[in-house]
Each structure stands twice: as structure tokens, then as C-alpha cells.
Short mmCIF file of C-alpha atoms in Angstrom, two decimals:
data_model
loop_
_atom_site.label_atom_id
_atom_site.label_comp_id
_atom_site.label_asym_id
_atom_site.label_seq_id
_atom_site.Cartn_x
_atom_site.Cartn_y
_atom_site.Cartn_z
CA MET A 26 -31.86 11.41 -18.44
CA GLN A 27 -30.08 11.57 -15.07
CA SER A 28 -32.20 12.45 -12.65
CA GLY A 29 -30.63 14.72 -9.73
CA GLY A 30 -31.66 11.68 -7.23
CA GLY A 31 -28.07 9.84 -9.51
CA ALA A 32 -26.71 13.14 -9.93
CA ARG A 33 -25.44 13.44 -6.63
CA GLY A 34 -24.99 10.19 -5.64
CA SER A 35 -23.13 10.37 -8.49
CA ARG A 36 -20.67 13.25 -7.05
CA ALA A 37 -21.12 10.85 -3.60
CA ASP A 38 -19.09 8.26 -5.12
CA GLN A 39 -16.95 9.62 -6.91
CA ALA A 40 -16.04 12.05 -3.68
CA ASP A 41 -15.75 9.03 -1.84
CA GLN A 42 -13.24 8.01 -4.40
CA ARG A 43 -11.48 10.13 -4.74
CA ARG A 44 -11.22 10.96 -0.51
CA ALA A 45 -10.18 7.52 -0.58
CA GLU A 46 -7.11 7.71 -2.98
CA LEU A 47 -6.44 10.44 -0.86
CA LEU A 48 -5.46 8.28 2.49
CA GLU A 49 -3.81 5.63 0.42
CA ALA A 50 -1.53 8.88 -0.40
CA ALA A 51 -1.13 10.12 3.00
CA ARG A 52 -0.80 6.10 3.77
CA LYS A 53 2.09 5.41 1.25
CA VAL A 54 3.42 8.93 2.06
CA VAL A 55 3.65 8.44 5.89
CA LEU A 56 5.37 5.54 5.77
CA GLU A 57 7.90 7.05 3.49
CA ARG A 58 8.61 9.74 5.67
CA GLY A 59 6.77 9.74 8.50
CA LEU A 60 4.23 10.99 10.86
CA ALA A 61 6.11 13.89 12.17
CA GLY A 62 7.80 14.80 9.01
CA THR A 63 4.40 14.61 6.35
CA ARG A 64 3.44 17.27 5.49
CA VAL A 65 -0.16 18.21 3.61
CA ALA A 66 2.06 19.21 0.65
CA ASP A 67 2.97 16.09 0.12
CA ILE A 68 0.65 14.44 -0.16
CA ALA A 69 -0.89 16.98 -2.46
CA ARG A 70 2.49 15.89 -4.57
CA ALA A 71 2.27 12.00 -4.43
CA THR A 72 -1.29 12.72 -5.42
CA ASN A 73 -0.49 15.73 -8.49
CA VAL A 74 -3.92 17.37 -6.86
CA SER A 75 -3.77 21.12 -4.33
CA GLY A 76 -3.33 21.44 -0.99
CA GLY A 77 -6.47 23.01 -1.45
CA LEU A 78 -7.95 19.95 -2.31
CA ILE A 79 -6.86 17.76 0.04
CA HIS A 80 -8.42 21.04 2.87
CA TYR A 81 -11.53 20.62 0.63
CA HIS A 82 -12.23 16.88 2.14
CA PHE A 83 -10.30 16.69 4.94
CA ALA A 84 -9.80 20.26 6.30
CA THR A 85 -6.87 19.82 8.68
CA LYS A 86 -3.60 17.62 8.22
CA ASP A 87 -5.38 16.08 11.78
CA ASP A 88 -8.06 15.16 10.42
CA LEU A 89 -6.52 14.10 7.85
CA ILE A 90 -4.49 11.40 9.07
CA THR A 91 -6.74 10.80 11.97
CA GLU A 92 -9.32 9.42 8.83
CA MET A 93 -6.62 7.59 7.26
CA LEU A 94 -5.55 5.49 10.48
CA ARG A 95 -8.67 5.11 11.87
CA SER A 96 -9.14 3.68 7.80
CA THR A 97 -6.01 1.10 8.50
CA THR A 98 -7.69 -0.23 11.73
CA GLU A 99 -10.95 -1.24 10.24
CA SER A 100 -9.42 -2.49 7.74
CA GLU A 101 -7.14 -5.51 10.63
CA ILE A 102 -10.25 -5.28 13.06
CA GLN A 103 -12.20 -6.74 10.56
CA ARG A 104 -9.58 -9.20 9.07
CA LEU A 105 -9.53 -10.75 12.66
CA ARG A 106 -13.23 -10.32 13.30
CA GLU A 107 -13.48 -12.55 10.36
CA ILE A 108 -10.96 -15.38 11.80
CA VAL A 109 -12.78 -14.87 15.54
CA ASP A 110 -16.15 -15.54 13.17
CA GLY A 111 -14.64 -18.39 10.46
CA PRO A 112 -15.02 -22.02 11.23
CA GLY A 113 -12.83 -23.82 13.37
CA THR A 114 -11.47 -25.07 17.19
CA ALA A 115 -11.16 -22.21 19.34
CA VAL A 116 -6.83 -23.52 19.58
CA GLU A 117 -7.13 -22.88 15.40
CA ARG A 118 -9.23 -19.30 15.61
CA LEU A 119 -6.68 -18.25 18.16
CA ASP A 120 -3.60 -19.95 16.25
CA SER A 121 -4.78 -17.57 12.85
CA VAL A 122 -5.82 -14.70 15.62
CA LEU A 123 -2.06 -14.53 17.06
CA ARG A 124 -0.28 -15.49 12.57
CA LEU A 125 -2.20 -12.10 12.11
CA CYS A 126 -1.60 -9.82 14.72
CA ILE A 127 2.50 -10.55 14.49
CA PRO A 128 4.83 -8.52 12.14
CA ALA A 129 4.81 -10.72 8.03
CA SER A 130 8.30 -9.45 8.23
CA ARG A 131 10.59 -6.83 9.46
CA ASP A 132 9.54 -4.43 6.72
CA ASP A 133 5.80 -5.15 7.49
CA GLN A 134 4.04 -2.20 6.55
CA GLY A 135 1.68 -2.27 8.75
CA TRP A 136 3.34 -3.05 12.56
CA ILE A 137 6.39 0.26 10.93
CA LEU A 138 3.09 3.07 10.54
CA TRP A 139 1.93 1.41 14.37
CA LEU A 140 5.30 1.91 15.78
CA ASP A 141 5.49 5.47 13.83
CA ALA A 142 2.54 6.59 15.25
CA TRP A 143 2.73 4.73 19.35
CA ALA A 144 6.25 7.41 18.96
CA VAL A 145 3.79 10.38 17.49
CA GLY A 146 0.10 9.51 19.93
CA VAL A 147 2.43 10.92 23.60
CA ARG A 148 2.06 14.19 22.31
CA GLU A 149 -0.75 13.81 20.10
CA GLU A 150 -4.29 13.14 21.06
CA HIS A 151 -5.67 13.24 17.92
CA VAL A 152 -3.05 9.69 17.01
CA ARG A 153 -3.22 8.45 21.03
CA THR A 154 -6.86 8.22 20.64
CA ILE A 155 -7.11 5.72 17.24
CA LEU A 156 -4.42 3.34 18.65
CA LEU A 157 -5.92 3.29 22.37
CA GLU A 158 -8.97 2.51 19.62
CA PHE A 159 -7.13 0.00 18.11
CA GLU A 160 -5.94 -1.26 21.02
CA GLY A 161 -9.32 -2.39 22.67
CA ALA A 162 -10.56 -4.02 19.34
CA TRP A 163 -7.53 -6.40 19.69
CA ILE A 164 -7.65 -6.76 23.34
CA GLU A 165 -11.34 -7.32 23.09
CA ILE A 166 -11.26 -9.69 19.90
CA LEU A 167 -8.89 -11.11 22.18
CA ARG A 168 -11.00 -12.27 25.13
CA GLU A 169 -13.87 -13.32 22.81
CA VAL A 170 -11.58 -15.61 21.55
CA ILE A 171 -10.42 -17.04 24.85
CA THR A 172 -14.30 -17.04 26.31
CA GLN A 173 -15.43 -18.66 23.37
CA GLY A 174 -12.50 -21.31 23.70
CA VAL A 175 -13.38 -21.65 27.17
CA THR A 176 -17.70 -21.82 26.50
CA LEU A 177 -16.24 -24.79 24.69
CA GLY A 178 -14.10 -26.23 27.05
CA GLU A 179 -11.34 -25.80 25.35
CA PHE A 180 -9.75 -23.71 27.61
CA ASP A 181 -9.11 -23.38 30.52
CA CYS A 182 -8.61 -19.66 31.88
CA ASP A 183 -11.24 -17.61 34.53
CA ASP A 184 -9.82 -14.80 33.44
CA PRO A 185 -10.55 -14.24 30.25
CA GLN A 186 -9.39 -10.39 30.34
CA GLY A 187 -6.54 -10.59 31.64
CA ALA A 188 -5.59 -12.40 29.90
CA ALA A 189 -5.98 -11.16 26.88
CA GLU A 190 -4.84 -7.72 27.79
CA ARG A 191 -1.03 -9.94 28.55
CA LEU A 192 -0.96 -10.79 25.41
CA ASP A 193 -1.11 -8.00 24.00
CA GLY A 194 1.63 -6.49 25.75
CA MET A 195 3.88 -9.34 25.48
CA LEU A 196 2.62 -9.98 21.87
CA ASP A 197 3.31 -5.67 21.27
CA GLY A 198 6.62 -5.79 23.28
CA LEU A 199 7.96 -8.53 21.28
CA ALA A 200 7.14 -7.58 17.98
CA ILE A 201 8.88 -4.40 18.50
CA ARG A 202 12.71 -5.87 19.58
CA TYR A 203 11.58 -8.63 15.72
CA THR A 204 11.21 -5.60 13.61
CA LEU A 205 13.76 -3.80 15.14
CA ASP A 206 16.39 -6.60 14.16
CA ALA A 207 17.18 -7.00 18.18
CA GLY A 208 18.55 -9.95 19.92
CA ASN A 209 18.34 -12.08 17.08
CA MET A 210 14.43 -12.46 17.21
CA SER A 211 13.40 -14.64 14.54
CA ARG A 212 9.99 -14.25 12.77
CA SER A 213 9.49 -18.33 13.48
CA ARG A 214 10.43 -17.23 17.86
CA LEU A 215 8.47 -14.74 17.50
CA LEU A 216 4.97 -16.77 16.91
CA HIS A 217 6.63 -19.18 19.41
CA HIS A 218 7.19 -16.85 22.89
CA ALA A 219 3.16 -15.71 21.34
CA ARG A 220 1.76 -19.40 21.51
CA VAL A 221 3.78 -20.39 24.63
CA ALA A 222 2.49 -17.62 26.47
CA ALA A 223 -0.79 -18.16 24.74
CA ALA A 224 -0.81 -21.77 26.13
CA ARG A 225 -0.51 -20.58 29.46
CA GLU A 226 -3.22 -18.04 29.70
CA VAL A 227 -5.53 -20.39 28.37
CA GLY A 228 -4.58 -23.41 30.37
CA LEU A 229 -2.92 -25.40 27.01
CA ASP A 230 0.13 -27.48 26.36
CA PRO A 231 2.51 -25.35 24.03
CA SER A 232 2.29 -28.77 21.24
CA VAL A 233 -1.34 -28.50 20.50
CA PHE A 234 -0.41 -25.88 18.32
CA PRO A 235 0.63 -26.57 15.15
CA ALA A 236 4.75 -27.15 14.12
CA SER A 237 4.75 -23.96 11.91
#
């Protein structure tokens, strides 16, 4: 016979699994319809459940969207954190961070989601809050990588925080141009610009980065 505690644990696991499924469905629907155009009914239809079940797990659409964006940011930050805490020289870690943080292609679903979120976040506080958390975490990771390089004697930078903030702003702007296919910006050119800017911030020649 299953104990009461085991039954409660099983129900909690099922609830967590259902929430994860709803969050993934919400992400797919948002990528198709946009944040502003997504309704709870659309997500219910995509998962073949009732709107009432969605509201059982998430009181409002805003709660669902907030949790979806937060789970997405946590996943991306975890990938970056693994680079920062991983092996390699400071130059190699910085290059890996740059590579991960620019779009993989013009239809990179993660970047399309964030472009949409930035537009909506101007007016929607719950979206803006997540964006600010993500930007803060991303800048902190850049600052940490640069600080590690300075400590190891690989970088020359007297203001890692300022350098991280400048790189963040520059990368966002170039990534938007690339995603919108503006000005014949290829991904290789985008990565080149990112490396040149990063090298200048840490007192290195861009040639220290890999050729490709």
C-alpha cells in the first residue's frame, strides 16, 4: 500500500509535470501568435485541456506568461553559468559567452521571444520585471568573466561592470539588426563585431579569438 506521503508526492510530481507542459505550450503559442496576441484559450487548445485547468495552475494569463518567461531565462542563465564555472582560459570563456548570447540564426526562437518581450515590456510591468532580471543576470555573468580574466592577468580592464554594460547594449543592438535582416548583417559579421568590442574592453587584440 502506498503511504499518504508517497501519494502526496506523486500528486505533486504530476502537478509539476502538468505545469511544465503548460509552460512549454505557452512558449510555443507565444512564438506563433506573439505575447500580445496570445490568449489562455489558445494555450488550452494547444494542450487539449480546459481553460479552467490552466487557471487551476496559473491564476491569470499574466502569471502564466511571467512563469514561462522566468523558466526560459533560468534555463539560459544556467547555460551561461556552466561556461563561467567551466574549464578554459578567460579568453575562451568570454568567447563562449559571446557565441551563446548572439542569435544562432535569424529564426532563433529564443531571440524572437525576447524581441517580442522587449516590445511588450514597455507597457506590461510583469514582462518588464522578467526582462530586467534577465538583463541584470546577463550583465553580471559578463562582469564575472571579465573580472576573472583581470584576476588571472589575461585582461586589462579597470571597470568590468562598465565594460559588461557596454557590451550588453552593443550586443542587443547588433542582434536586433541581424534578426531583422537589416544592413546585410551576417552572423559571422555579428560575431566579429562582438569579439572586436570585447577585445577592446579587456585590452586585447581581436586576433586572440578563434578564427571562426
